[in-house]
Amino acid sequence: MFLRRKKLDLPTPEEALPGRDSAMPVSGRHTVLGTPLTGPWPAGHQVAIFGMGCFWGAERLFWKIPGVYSTSVGYAGGITPNPTYEETCTGLTGHTEAVQVVFDPSVVSYQQLLKVFWENHDPTQGMRQGNDIGTQYRSAVYATTDEQLAEALASRDAFAPVVKDAGYGEITAEIAKAGPFYYAEDYHQQYLSDAKNPNGYCNHGPNGLSCPIGVAKSTSS
């Protein structure tokens, strides 16, 4: 029982795994979009980071949005530098599975990305998403600018009454300024693309709630 409870607690710096100095090697190109996976990014583009549970399906939601230049999956919000997937799954790195979204704000706004985030998972489940249980599945928004942080907090406040009226609990999504984003192993990148796993499973999709900001531009998965 102690181990079960501990799995749902974030580690302290003393408990966290040591990690490593070297970054995870990944492909230079996005499997679907053909754009760079690790940069450099075009002038004027911005970076957003979201955690929605398993990062496979979450990434697919974002790469389909017009105005999104590149996406990648990785680990964010934790302590351990350059963790592996297996280390992250122990709960001893502090990271959640995350999607990094590079977008052109002249085509798609950060608010529109937030709308896709809120409407395609359950942000009230704490350290889990559906049957996926653990700290690595927690809901999160990591803002890369002060403006993003303000918009993310405002979007949560706008969505909270909708969630409550639908009978859900309190929103537990973590919203904070972004720390380092560590790329996941190459086989995780664009995992649900036709080139890798066209029949792959993900549990992301509309939760039936409408977040009252922006207008989502995603297509159905």
Short mmCIF file of C-alpha atoms in Angstrom, two decimals:
data_model
loop_
_atom_site.label_atom_id
_atom_site.label_comp_id
_atom_site.label_asym_id
_atom_site.label_seq_id
_atom_site.Cartn_x
_atom_site.Cartn_y
_atom_site.Cartn_z
CA MET A 1 0.00 0.00 0.00
CA PHE A 2 2.89 2.37 0.73
CA LEU A 3 4.31 1.81 -2.75
CA ARG A 4 0.91 2.38 -4.33
CA ARG A 5 0.49 5.72 -2.55
CA LYS A 6 4.06 6.76 -3.30
CA LYS A 7 3.54 6.22 -7.02
CA LEU A 8 1.00 9.03 -6.98
CA ASP A 9 3.28 11.49 -5.18
CA LEU A 10 5.87 13.65 -6.92
CA PRO A 11 9.43 12.91 -5.79
CA THR A 12 11.56 15.33 -3.83
CA PRO A 13 14.90 16.38 -5.37
CA GLU A 14 16.58 13.93 -2.99
CA GLU A 15 14.38 11.07 -4.20
CA ALA A 16 14.58 11.85 -7.93
CA LEU A 17 16.64 9.70 -10.26
CA PRO A 18 19.95 11.27 -11.35
CA GLY A 19 19.37 11.14 -15.09
CA ARG A 20 22.18 12.05 -17.49
CA ASP A 21 23.85 14.92 -19.30
CA SER A 22 23.26 13.69 -22.86
CA ALA A 23 19.99 14.44 -24.66
CA MET A 24 17.91 11.68 -26.20
CA PRO A 25 18.82 11.23 -29.90
CA VAL A 26 15.81 11.78 -32.16
CA SER A 27 15.12 12.11 -35.85
CA GLY A 28 15.81 15.47 -37.43
CA ARG A 29 12.45 15.63 -39.21
CA HIS A 30 8.82 15.36 -38.22
CA THR A 31 7.40 12.12 -39.67
CA VAL A 32 4.11 13.76 -40.71
CA LEU A 33 4.84 17.45 -41.25
CA GLY A 34 8.37 17.12 -42.64
CA THR A 35 9.53 20.07 -40.54
CA PRO A 36 12.44 20.08 -38.08
CA LEU A 37 11.77 18.15 -34.88
CA THR A 38 14.23 19.99 -32.67
CA GLY A 39 14.54 23.41 -34.33
CA PRO A 40 15.62 25.95 -35.16
CA TRP A 41 12.13 27.44 -35.38
CA PRO A 42 11.04 30.13 -37.86
CA ALA A 43 11.03 33.72 -36.65
CA GLY A 44 7.76 34.69 -34.98
CA HIS A 45 6.79 31.15 -34.03
CA GLN A 46 6.02 30.21 -30.43
CA VAL A 47 6.36 27.06 -28.35
CA ALA A 48 3.61 25.58 -26.16
CA ILE A 49 3.80 22.52 -23.89
CA PHE A 50 0.82 20.40 -22.83
CA GLY A 51 0.38 17.23 -20.76
CA MET A 52 -2.82 15.24 -21.41
CA GLY A 53 -2.00 11.73 -20.29
CA CYS A 54 -0.39 9.39 -22.82
CA PHE A 55 1.50 11.63 -25.24
CA TRP A 56 0.90 9.56 -28.38
CA GLY A 57 -2.69 10.59 -28.98
CA ALA A 58 -2.15 14.08 -27.64
CA GLU A 59 0.56 14.76 -30.20
CA ARG A 60 -1.68 13.61 -33.05
CA LEU A 61 -4.37 16.09 -32.02
CA PHE A 62 -1.94 19.00 -32.36
CA TRP A 63 -0.08 18.09 -35.55
CA LYS A 64 -3.41 18.21 -37.42
CA ILE A 65 -4.08 21.85 -36.53
CA PRO A 66 -3.44 24.41 -39.30
CA GLY A 67 -0.71 26.76 -38.16
CA VAL A 68 1.16 24.14 -36.14
CA TYR A 69 4.69 23.93 -37.54
CA SER A 70 6.06 21.00 -35.54
CA THR A 71 5.22 18.73 -32.63
CA SER A 72 7.24 16.36 -30.49
CA VAL A 73 6.72 14.27 -27.39
CA GLY A 74 8.82 14.29 -24.27
CA TYR A 75 8.99 14.76 -20.56
CA ALA A 76 8.27 18.02 -18.73
CA GLY A 77 7.56 19.41 -15.28
CA GLY A 78 10.02 17.21 -13.44
CA ILE A 79 13.48 17.00 -11.92
CA THR A 80 15.56 14.29 -13.60
CA PRO A 81 17.57 15.57 -16.60
CA ASN A 82 17.13 13.66 -19.87
CA PRO A 83 15.07 10.80 -18.43
CA THR A 84 14.18 7.64 -20.30
CA TYR A 85 10.61 6.44 -20.72
CA GLU A 86 11.20 3.62 -18.26
CA GLU A 87 12.56 6.05 -15.67
CA THR A 88 9.64 8.42 -16.11
CA CYS A 89 7.20 5.56 -15.59
CA THR A 90 8.68 4.83 -12.16
CA GLY A 91 7.34 8.15 -10.91
CA LEU A 92 10.84 9.04 -9.68
CA THR A 93 11.66 11.71 -12.24
CA GLY A 94 8.74 14.05 -11.51
CA HIS A 95 7.94 14.45 -15.19
CA THR A 96 4.65 14.11 -16.99
CA GLU A 97 4.34 12.91 -20.57
CA ALA A 98 4.08 16.08 -22.65
CA VAL A 99 3.70 17.41 -26.16
CA GLN A 100 5.77 20.33 -27.41
CA VAL A 101 3.85 22.35 -30.01
CA VAL A 102 5.58 24.89 -32.25
CA PHE A 103 3.02 27.17 -33.86
CA ASP A 104 2.57 30.29 -35.95
CA PRO A 105 0.43 32.67 -33.86
CA SER A 106 -0.62 34.54 -37.01
CA VAL A 107 -2.48 31.38 -38.08
CA VAL A 108 -3.51 29.69 -34.84
CA SER A 109 -3.67 31.40 -31.45
CA TYR A 110 -2.49 30.03 -28.14
CA GLN A 111 -6.10 30.24 -26.96
CA GLN A 112 -7.13 27.91 -29.76
CA LEU A 113 -4.48 25.42 -28.67
CA LEU A 114 -5.74 25.69 -25.10
CA LYS A 115 -9.25 24.93 -26.33
CA VAL A 116 -8.00 21.70 -27.94
CA PHE A 117 -6.18 20.84 -24.71
CA TRP A 118 -9.19 21.33 -22.42
CA GLU A 119 -11.73 19.64 -24.68
CA ASN A 120 -9.83 16.42 -25.45
CA HIS A 121 -9.06 14.89 -22.05
CA ASP A 122 -10.35 14.90 -18.48
CA PRO A 123 -8.42 17.57 -16.54
CA THR A 124 -9.95 16.59 -13.19
CA GLN A 125 -8.32 13.21 -12.56
CA GLY A 126 -5.15 14.16 -10.71
CA MET A 127 -2.30 11.70 -11.23
CA ARG A 128 -4.02 9.68 -13.90
CA GLN A 129 -5.89 9.77 -17.18
CA GLY A 130 -8.50 7.04 -17.46
CA ASN A 131 -6.88 3.66 -16.86
CA ASP A 132 -3.39 5.16 -17.09
CA ILE A 133 -2.35 5.80 -13.50
CA GLY A 134 0.77 7.57 -12.29
CA THR A 135 2.40 10.97 -12.01
CA GLN A 136 3.51 10.78 -15.66
CA TYR A 137 -0.14 10.97 -16.76
CA ARG A 138 -1.12 14.16 -14.94
CA SER A 139 -2.75 17.01 -16.84
CA ALA A 140 -0.53 20.06 -17.28
CA VAL A 141 0.05 23.29 -19.16
CA TYR A 142 3.60 24.62 -19.12
CA ALA A 143 3.73 28.19 -20.39
CA THR A 144 6.83 29.40 -22.19
CA THR A 145 5.99 33.10 -21.75
CA ASP A 146 4.28 35.23 -19.14
CA GLU A 147 1.51 35.93 -21.66
CA GLN A 148 0.88 32.22 -22.13
CA LEU A 149 0.75 31.70 -18.39
CA ALA A 150 -1.89 34.41 -18.00
CA GLU A 151 -3.95 32.98 -20.86
CA ALA A 152 -3.69 29.43 -19.49
CA LEU A 153 -4.88 30.51 -16.04
CA ALA A 154 -7.73 32.51 -17.56
CA SER A 155 -8.78 29.54 -19.70
CA ARG A 156 -8.88 27.29 -16.64
CA ASP A 157 -11.09 29.78 -14.82
CA ALA A 158 -13.38 30.04 -17.85
CA PHE A 159 -13.63 26.27 -18.19
CA ALA A 160 -14.12 25.48 -14.50
CA PRO A 161 -17.86 26.35 -14.39
CA VAL A 162 -18.48 24.22 -17.47
CA VAL A 163 -16.71 21.28 -15.84
CA LYS A 164 -18.63 21.73 -12.59
CA ASP A 165 -22.00 21.98 -14.35
CA ALA A 166 -21.23 18.70 -16.13
CA GLY A 167 -20.78 16.92 -12.81
CA TYR A 168 -17.01 16.61 -12.83
CA GLY A 169 -14.75 17.42 -9.89
CA GLU A 170 -12.31 20.29 -9.54
CA ILE A 171 -9.79 20.89 -12.31
CA THR A 172 -6.45 19.42 -11.20
CA ALA A 173 -4.39 20.39 -14.24
CA GLU A 174 -1.02 21.81 -13.27
CA ILE A 175 -0.41 25.27 -14.79
CA ALA A 176 3.06 26.75 -14.44
CA LYS A 177 5.96 28.34 -16.28
CA ALA A 178 7.84 25.78 -18.35
CA GLY A 179 11.12 24.31 -17.27
CA PRO A 180 13.23 22.08 -19.54
CA PHE A 181 11.48 19.89 -22.10
CA TYR A 182 13.31 16.61 -22.65
CA TYR A 183 12.66 14.74 -25.90
CA ALA A 184 11.33 11.21 -25.60
CA GLU A 185 12.86 8.27 -27.43
CA ASP A 186 12.61 8.40 -31.21
CA TYR A 187 10.10 5.56 -31.42
CA HIS A 188 7.62 7.65 -29.41
CA GLN A 189 7.80 10.59 -31.82
CA GLN A 190 4.68 10.74 -34.05
CA TYR A 191 3.89 7.24 -32.79
CA LEU A 192 0.35 7.23 -34.22
CA SER A 193 1.35 8.42 -37.68
CA ASP A 194 0.51 6.31 -40.71
CA ALA A 195 4.20 5.66 -41.22
CA LYS A 196 4.63 4.13 -37.76
CA ASN A 197 1.38 2.84 -36.23
CA PRO A 198 -1.63 3.64 -38.44
CA ASN A 199 -3.88 1.40 -36.34
CA GLY A 200 -2.44 2.43 -33.00
CA TYR A 201 -4.71 3.07 -30.03
CA CYS A 202 -5.10 6.27 -28.05
CA ASN A 203 -7.72 7.34 -25.53
CA HIS A 204 -7.85 11.01 -26.50
CA GLY A 205 -10.92 12.57 -27.99
CA PRO A 206 -13.72 15.02 -27.28
CA ASN A 207 -14.86 14.97 -23.66
CA GLY A 208 -18.22 16.49 -24.58
CA LEU A 209 -17.46 19.83 -22.94
CA SER A 210 -16.94 23.15 -24.69
CA CYS A 211 -14.27 25.52 -23.40
CA PRO A 212 -15.54 29.09 -23.93
CA ILE A 213 -12.43 30.50 -25.57
CA GLY A 214 -11.32 30.73 -29.17
CA VAL A 215 -12.40 28.40 -31.96
CA ALA A 216 -10.70 25.03 -32.26
CA LYS A 217 -9.26 24.28 -35.71
CA SER A 218 -8.40 20.62 -35.18
CA THR A 219 -9.77 17.90 -37.43
CA SER A 220 -11.17 14.65 -36.12
CA SER A 221 -8.60 11.94 -35.43
#
